[in-house]
Short mmCIF file of C-alpha atoms in Angstrom, two decimals:
data_model
loop_
_atom_site.label_atom_id
_atom_site.label_comp_id
_atom_site.label_asym_id
_atom_site.label_seq_id
_atom_site.Cartn_x
_atom_site.Cartn_y
_atom_site.Cartn_z
CA MET V 52 0.36 -0.51 -0.15
CA LYS V 53 1.58 3.16 -1.12
CA ILE V 54 1.97 5.57 2.37
CA PRO V 55 0.78 8.98 1.64
CA LYS V 56 2.92 11.75 2.24
CA PRO V 57 2.32 13.91 5.66
CA ASP V 58 1.69 17.87 4.94
CA THR V 59 4.27 18.66 8.09
CA THR V 60 4.14 22.51 7.68
CA SER V 61 2.87 22.87 11.29
CA TRP V 62 1.30 20.78 14.07
CA ASP V 63 -2.28 20.96 12.56
CA THR V 64 -1.53 19.24 9.13
CA ILE V 65 0.59 17.14 11.10
CA GLN V 66 -2.42 16.55 13.57
CA LYS V 67 -4.87 16.07 10.67
CA PHE V 68 -2.23 13.61 8.76
CA LEU V 69 -2.27 11.67 11.58
CA ASP V 70 -6.41 11.96 11.74
CA ASP V 71 -6.90 11.25 8.74
CA ASN V 72 -4.71 7.63 9.17
CA ILE V 73 -5.95 6.80 12.52
CA TYR V 74 -6.89 3.00 10.90
CA ALA V 75 -3.79 2.29 8.99
CA LEU V 76 -1.50 3.98 11.68
CA GLU V 77 -3.99 1.21 14.41
CA GLU V 78 -3.08 -1.41 12.15
CA ALA V 79 -0.05 -1.47 11.06
CA ASP V 80 3.14 -3.36 12.03
CA ASN V 81 6.09 -2.42 13.58
CA VAL V 82 7.68 -2.12 10.27
CA ALA V 83 4.51 -0.42 8.19
CA ILE V 84 4.31 2.23 11.16
CA LYS V 85 7.89 3.79 10.25
CA ASP V 86 6.96 5.11 6.90
CA TYR V 87 4.45 7.26 8.43
CA ILE V 88 5.93 8.23 11.58
CA ILE V 89 9.94 9.06 10.67
CA PRO V 90 8.51 11.64 8.05
CA ILE V 91 6.85 13.50 10.45
CA PHE V 92 10.26 13.20 12.79
CA LYS V 93 12.86 14.13 10.32
CA SER V 94 10.45 17.54 9.65
CA GLU V 95 11.47 21.11 10.76
CA ALA V 96 8.09 21.17 12.61
CA THR V 97 9.18 18.93 15.16
CA ASP V 98 12.56 20.98 15.61
CA ASP V 99 9.79 23.06 17.88
CA PRO V 100 9.96 20.55 21.37
CA LYS V 101 6.30 21.25 21.89
CA VAL V 102 5.48 19.89 18.53
CA MET V 103 7.32 17.15 19.31
CA ILE V 104 5.63 16.35 22.17
CA LYS V 105 2.17 17.08 20.54
CA PHE V 106 3.40 14.48 18.36
CA HIS V 107 4.18 12.26 20.96
CA LYS V 108 1.08 12.46 23.03
CA TRP V 109 -0.66 11.70 20.25
CA LEU V 110 0.74 8.63 19.24
CA ASP V 111 0.77 7.56 22.71
CA GLN V 112 -3.03 8.77 23.22
CA HIS V 113 -4.51 7.43 19.65
CA ILE V 114 -2.60 4.66 19.02
CA ASP V 115 -0.44 3.49 21.89
CA ALA V 116 3.19 3.57 19.51
CA ASP V 117 6.05 4.94 21.49
CA LEU V 118 8.04 6.91 19.03
CA ARG V 119 11.47 6.91 20.56
CA TYR V 120 10.66 2.50 20.07
CA ILE V 121 9.96 3.89 16.52
CA VAL V 122 12.77 5.98 16.17
CA THR V 123 15.76 4.02 17.75
CA GLU V 124 14.27 1.20 15.36
CA ASN V 125 15.44 3.40 12.61
CA ILE V 126 18.46 5.47 13.47
CA PRO V 127 19.52 4.75 9.32
CA MET V 128 16.45 6.51 8.18
CA LEU V 129 17.97 9.41 10.17
CA MET V 130 21.41 10.07 8.78
CA ASP V 131 20.00 12.53 6.29
CA ALA V 132 18.11 14.76 8.59
CA THR V 133 18.74 17.47 10.41
CA LEU V 134 18.69 16.48 14.37
CA ASN V 135 19.07 19.04 16.75
CA LEU V 136 19.75 18.99 20.43
CA TYR V 137 15.87 17.69 21.18
CA LYS V 138 15.82 15.64 18.34
CA LEU V 139 18.79 13.72 19.59
CA LYS V 140 17.51 14.05 23.30
CA VAL V 141 14.33 12.00 22.47
CA ILE V 142 16.85 9.20 20.32
CA LEU V 143 19.00 8.86 22.94
CA GLY V 144 16.27 8.67 25.75
CA MET V 145 17.70 11.35 27.69
CA ARG V 146 15.25 13.23 30.13
CA GLY V 147 16.35 16.99 31.92
CA PRO V 148 17.77 19.51 29.76
CA ALA V 149 20.17 19.11 26.75
CA THR V 150 22.63 21.53 25.88
CA GLU V 151 25.84 20.55 24.52
CA ASP V 152 27.27 19.48 27.50
CA ASP V 153 24.85 17.30 28.80
CA ILE V 154 24.89 15.58 25.93
CA ILE V 155 28.82 14.99 26.18
CA VAL V 156 28.34 13.42 29.72
CA PHE V 157 25.53 11.37 28.54
CA THR V 158 27.77 9.58 26.24
CA LYS V 159 30.70 9.21 28.42
CA ALA V 160 28.39 7.18 30.29
CA ASN V 161 26.97 5.12 27.93
CA THR V 162 29.64 4.92 25.44
CA ASN V 163 28.51 0.98 25.11
CA SER V 164 24.46 1.99 24.29
CA THR V 165 23.33 0.35 20.53
CA VAL V 166 21.37 3.40 20.27
CA LEU V 167 24.01 5.50 20.96
CA LYS V 168 26.65 3.92 18.92
CA GLU V 169 24.26 4.41 16.16
CA ILE V 170 23.33 8.24 16.09
CA ALA V 171 26.58 9.29 17.31
CA LYS V 172 27.73 9.10 13.67
CA HIS V 173 25.42 11.82 12.58
CA LYS V 174 26.22 14.98 11.61
CA ASN V 175 24.97 16.90 14.15
CA PHE V 176 26.38 14.89 16.84
CA PRO V 177 28.59 16.92 19.01
CA ALA V 178 32.12 16.38 18.26
CA LYS V 179 33.39 16.55 21.42
CA ALA V 180 31.08 13.58 21.98
CA LYS V 181 31.86 11.71 18.43
CA ASP V 182 35.64 12.45 19.70
CA ILE V 183 34.24 10.43 23.02
CA MET V 184 32.96 7.30 20.71
CA TYR V 185 36.23 7.16 18.48
CA GLU V 186 38.17 6.95 21.39
CA THR V 187 36.02 4.30 23.08
CA HIS V 188 35.38 2.11 19.66
CA ASN V 189 38.90 3.58 17.20
CA ASP V 190 35.77 3.78 14.66
CA THR V 191 36.30 6.55 11.64
CA GLU V 192 32.92 6.52 11.85
CA TYR V 193 32.90 8.65 14.28
CA LEU V 194 35.31 10.95 13.02
CA SER V 195 34.38 14.71 11.27
CA GLN V 196 34.59 13.98 7.36
CA GLU V 197 37.47 16.03 7.00
CA ALA V 198 39.43 13.59 9.22
CA GLN V 199 37.57 10.70 7.51
CA ASP V 200 38.94 11.90 4.99
CA ILE V 201 43.03 12.14 5.83
CA PHE V 202 42.62 8.90 7.39
CA VAL V 203 41.43 7.92 3.58
CA PHE V 204 44.09 9.67 2.04
CA MET P 106 25.28 18.06 36.79
CA SER P 107 26.18 19.16 40.76
CA VAL P 108 24.44 21.77 42.51
CA LEU P 109 25.13 22.87 45.96
CA PHE P 110 22.74 24.20 48.36
CA GLU P 111 22.91 26.29 51.21
CA LEU P 112 20.08 25.77 53.70
CA PRO P 113 19.15 28.01 56.45
CA ASP P 114 20.70 27.29 60.38
CA TYR P 115 17.57 26.03 61.74
CA LEU P 116 17.10 23.05 59.37
CA PRO P 117 19.50 19.93 60.64
CA ALA P 118 21.06 19.61 56.92
CA LYS P 119 23.10 22.46 55.93
CA LYS P 120 24.44 22.08 52.86
CA ILE P 121 23.26 19.60 50.18
CA TYR P 122 24.88 18.61 47.26
CA TRP P 123 22.60 17.73 44.24
CA LYS P 124 23.88 15.05 41.75
CA ASP P 125 21.72 15.66 39.28
CA ALA P 126 19.59 12.13 38.12
CA ASN P 127 16.57 10.69 36.06
CA TYR P 128 14.75 10.53 39.36
CA THR P 129 15.96 12.48 42.99
CA PHE P 130 14.23 11.12 45.99
CA VAL P 131 14.19 13.63 48.80
CA VAL P 132 13.67 12.05 52.19
CA GLY P 133 13.30 12.82 56.06
CA PRO P 134 11.22 13.23 58.80
CA ASN P 135 8.36 16.09 59.24
CA GLY P 136 10.11 19.95 59.52
CA SER P 137 13.54 18.62 57.82
CA GLY P 138 13.10 21.32 55.35
CA LYS P 139 12.11 18.46 52.13
CA THR P 140 9.66 21.21 50.56
CA PHE P 141 12.30 24.28 51.02
CA LEU P 142 15.02 22.31 49.47
CA LEU P 143 12.49 21.52 46.46
CA ASN P 144 11.37 25.29 46.29
CA LYS P 145 15.09 25.81 46.00
CA MET P 146 15.58 23.70 43.59
CA ALA P 147 12.79 24.88 41.24
CA GLU P 148 13.76 28.48 41.96
CA TRP P 149 17.47 27.58 40.60
CA ALA P 150 15.87 25.53 37.62
CA GLU P 151 14.23 29.10 36.96
CA GLU P 152 17.42 31.08 37.25
CA LYS P 153 18.94 28.34 34.67
CA ASN P 154 16.00 28.48 32.34
CA TYR P 155 14.96 25.07 32.13
CA SER P 156 11.39 24.59 32.06
CA TYR P 157 9.50 23.05 35.16
CA ALA P 158 6.30 22.08 36.81
CA PHE P 159 5.54 21.92 40.86
CA TYR P 160 2.87 19.52 42.24
CA ASP P 161 2.06 20.37 45.52
CA ALA P 162 -0.31 17.71 47.31
CA THR P 163 -1.26 20.52 50.31
CA THR P 164 -3.09 22.25 47.52
CA SER P 165 -3.79 20.15 45.59
CA LEU P 166 -7.66 19.46 46.34
CA SER P 167 -8.47 23.00 46.44
CA ILE P 168 -7.37 23.86 43.00
CA ALA P 169 -8.56 20.10 41.80
CA PRO P 170 -12.16 21.11 40.88
CA LEU P 171 -10.78 24.44 38.87
CA LEU P 172 -8.94 22.26 36.67
CA MET P 173 -11.37 19.46 36.04
CA GLU P 174 -13.54 22.29 35.14
CA GLN P 175 -10.95 23.71 32.50
CA ALA P 176 -9.40 19.75 31.37
CA SER P 177 -10.29 19.01 27.86
CA ASP P 178 -12.00 15.98 27.03
CA GLU P 179 -9.10 15.14 25.69
CA ASP P 180 -6.98 15.92 28.68
CA ILE P 181 -9.27 13.90 30.66
CA ILE P 182 -9.44 10.79 28.91
CA TYR P 183 -5.74 10.51 28.40
CA VAL P 184 -5.13 10.94 32.09
CA ALA P 185 -7.43 8.55 32.98
CA LYS P 186 -5.39 6.03 30.34
CA MET P 187 -2.39 6.81 32.27
CA ILE P 188 -3.84 5.63 35.41
CA MET P 189 -5.79 2.70 34.32
CA ASP P 190 -2.56 1.44 32.49
CA PHE P 191 -0.93 0.67 35.96
CA SER P 192 -3.89 0.60 38.16
CA MET P 193 -6.00 -2.20 38.12
CA ASP P 194 -8.17 -0.88 40.81
CA PHE P 195 -9.26 2.49 39.21
CA ARG P 196 -9.79 0.17 36.13
CA ASP P 197 -12.43 -1.70 38.36
CA ASP P 198 -13.70 1.93 40.01
CA VAL P 199 -14.27 3.26 37.20
CA PHE P 200 -16.05 0.03 35.28
CA ASN P 201 -18.28 -0.14 38.69
CA TRP P 202 -19.05 3.18 39.69
CA THR P 203 -20.20 3.89 36.01
CA LYS P 204 -21.84 0.58 36.16
CA ALA P 205 -23.82 1.75 39.53
CA LYS P 206 -24.11 4.95 38.31
CA ASN P 207 -25.51 4.57 35.04
CA GLY P 208 -26.31 0.97 34.58
CA HIS P 209 -23.73 0.41 32.04
CA THR P 210 -24.65 -2.93 29.89
CA THR P 211 -21.03 -3.12 28.30
CA ASP P 212 -18.79 -5.56 29.81
CA GLN P 213 -15.73 -3.70 28.39
CA ILE P 214 -13.77 -0.71 29.55
CA GLY P 215 -12.96 0.33 26.72
CA PRO P 216 -15.47 2.33 25.75
CA ILE P 217 -15.82 3.94 28.99
CA GLY P 218 -12.24 4.65 29.21
CA LYS P 219 -13.17 6.71 26.14
CA ASP P 220 -16.03 8.43 27.45
CA ALA P 221 -14.91 12.02 28.68
CA LYS P 222 -17.96 13.07 30.78
CA LEU P 223 -18.67 9.78 32.27
CA LEU P 224 -14.60 10.27 33.72
CA ARG P 225 -14.70 13.75 34.21
CA GLU P 226 -18.23 12.40 36.56
CA VAL P 227 -15.99 10.12 38.19
CA PHE P 228 -12.87 12.28 39.09
CA SER P 229 -15.05 14.83 40.33
CA MET P 230 -17.10 12.53 42.67
CA CYS P 231 -14.09 9.97 43.47
CA GLY P 232 -11.95 10.12 46.66
CA ASN P 233 -9.12 12.10 47.30
CA GLY P 234 -6.50 9.68 46.60
CA TYR P 235 -7.77 9.82 42.96
CA THR P 236 -8.17 13.27 42.97
CA ARG P 237 -4.85 13.98 43.74
CA MET P 238 -3.45 11.66 41.19
CA PHE P 239 -6.14 13.36 38.45
CA VAL P 240 -4.09 17.00 39.19
CA MET P 241 -0.26 15.35 39.33
CA LEU P 242 -1.03 13.53 36.18
CA TYR P 243 -2.81 16.79 34.32
CA PHE P 244 -0.32 18.96 35.71
CA GLY P 245 2.24 16.90 34.09
CA ILE P 246 0.55 16.54 30.54
CA GLN P 247 0.10 20.03 30.80
CA ASN P 248 3.90 20.64 31.02
CA MET P 249 4.93 17.52 28.83
CA GLY P 250 8.59 17.76 27.95
CA ASN P 251 9.28 19.80 30.53
CA ASP P 252 13.21 19.14 32.23
CA TYR P 253 11.73 18.92 35.88
CA TYR P 254 8.62 17.88 37.30
CA PHE P 255 9.03 18.85 41.17
CA LEU P 256 6.53 16.71 43.29
CA ASP P 257 5.93 17.57 46.78
CA MET P 258 4.71 14.27 48.73
CA PRO P 259 3.04 12.88 45.69
CA GLU P 260 1.89 9.73 47.91
CA THR P 261 -0.46 11.63 50.20
CA SER P 262 -4.05 10.30 50.43
CA LEU P 263 -3.09 7.21 47.98
CA HIS P 264 -3.48 3.98 48.24
CA LYS P 265 -0.66 1.26 49.05
CA HIS P 266 -1.09 0.10 45.48
CA LEU P 267 -1.12 3.40 43.81
CA SER P 268 1.41 5.11 45.66
CA ARG P 269 3.69 1.97 44.39
CA GLN P 270 2.82 2.90 40.49
CA VAL P 271 3.72 6.21 40.90
CA ILE P 272 7.10 6.36 39.76
CA ASN P 273 5.90 3.86 37.10
CA ILE P 274 3.32 6.47 35.82
CA LEU P 275 5.24 8.73 35.57
CA MET P 276 8.14 7.70 33.92
CA LYS P 277 6.06 5.78 30.95
CA ASN P 278 4.55 9.23 30.44
CA PHE P 279 6.69 11.97 31.07
CA PRO P 280 9.98 10.14 29.12
CA TYR P 281 11.46 13.84 28.57
CA THR P 282 11.10 14.83 32.36
CA LYS P 283 13.49 14.42 35.52
CA PHE P 284 11.71 14.11 38.27
CA VAL P 285 12.80 15.45 42.18
CA ILE P 286 10.43 14.20 44.70
CA SER P 287 9.82 14.49 48.24
CA THR P 288 8.86 12.00 50.14
CA ARG P 289 7.59 9.85 53.79
CA SER P 290 6.86 7.04 52.04
CA PRO P 291 8.91 3.57 51.46
CA ASP P 292 6.09 2.53 48.66
CA ILE P 293 7.20 6.07 46.14
CA ILE P 294 11.10 4.47 46.08
CA ASP P 295 11.38 1.44 44.64
CA ILE P 296 14.40 -0.54 45.59
CA GLY P 297 15.34 -1.62 41.96
CA TRP P 298 15.86 1.78 40.66
CA THR P 299 19.18 2.36 39.19
CA GLU P 300 19.11 5.73 38.05
CA ASP P 301 18.24 7.54 40.69
CA THR P 302 19.90 9.62 43.31
CA VAL P 303 18.94 10.34 47.12
CA ILE P 304 18.83 12.92 49.58
CA GLU P 305 18.25 12.60 53.50
CA MET P 306 17.40 15.73 55.22
CA THR P 307 18.77 14.72 58.46
CA GLU P 308 22.40 14.70 58.74
CA ASP P 309 24.68 17.25 59.93
CA TYR P 310 26.75 19.36 57.55
CA VAL P 311 27.10 18.25 53.88
CA ASN P 312 25.07 15.77 53.05
CA LYS P 313 26.07 14.13 49.67
CA CYS P 314 23.80 12.49 47.47
CA ARG P 315 24.25 8.65 47.77
CA ASP P 316 23.62 5.15 46.37
CA PHE P 317 20.08 3.99 48.17
CA LYS P 318 20.51 2.73 51.04
CA TYR P 319 16.60 1.27 52.10
CA ASP P 320 17.13 0.02 55.44
CA GLU P 321 19.11 3.28 56.78
CA ILE P 322 16.33 5.73 55.77
CA PHE P 323 13.46 4.30 56.85
CA SER P 324 14.62 2.32 60.39
#
């Protein structure tokens, strides 16, 4: 079945898309649901934490879906998106404030987390936290593109 | 993150060294300054521009009618769902109450759980425990996604079974928020938590947050 493309202009348009597709979302399995959810998570509208929370609340309230679970199961789909600190916080399952320093502290404490290992390769992940992951795992994919090019050269 | 709070001389603990965690429990006897410390922490959050909400059990009953009036149908259903997910007692109570009052013919809780009018009646007629629970969670969903949620004595009026579920309900439904909870109830603090820190308001000088030691705190 072809999944309609969501209009992610604002929360109102996102909500309309979710309401219009509620039956499909209710019946979608863990694999199919990502095609509805990930484009919304990647959109600019959900850069705003208030919109993100409304999105989270809608999924929980209407279809009992766990936003973080869906997102962390599909991290490769996020690699081309721009992820702000709030989105990184959602992906990492962090509670409380999410500054770069908080993400660095979180990284130090969770270097072996599967989710962290994947998302730390993202271009928007804080550079200092990437360094920690590189030092721990000796994986050049945690380095900036420039540094990776030097290694290849 | 670690923060040092200086407390007035008349309190048993003079300095509190708070190591920020996902769940911070503030424990101690009456008059030891638990609420005072929570207020200091809220001031600190304000200064740092962190978003936060504050639940105070002492005022929760008086503001409950106003909150129930302003709550949307969606919010009423959502709060009821949050409690029902964890409390069979609440499910039974809602079911039996609506059956007795309105002669429901359904054997399923599902339709009742989506009937905002009925749930509003239940919340407005039920005892203090559920009313306080409503206020606690309604505040929560109004401030969903906040950095911190400070709760002063959330176990007040709650039955043992429900007070044991408070942390589970909060943890599941507010996944982006850190909690600071003052309590006198061992039921609130589950011994299995690893992401928590406990501040005991009884020591003489510098009180460092420390690992949970159940027997020492509540003995």
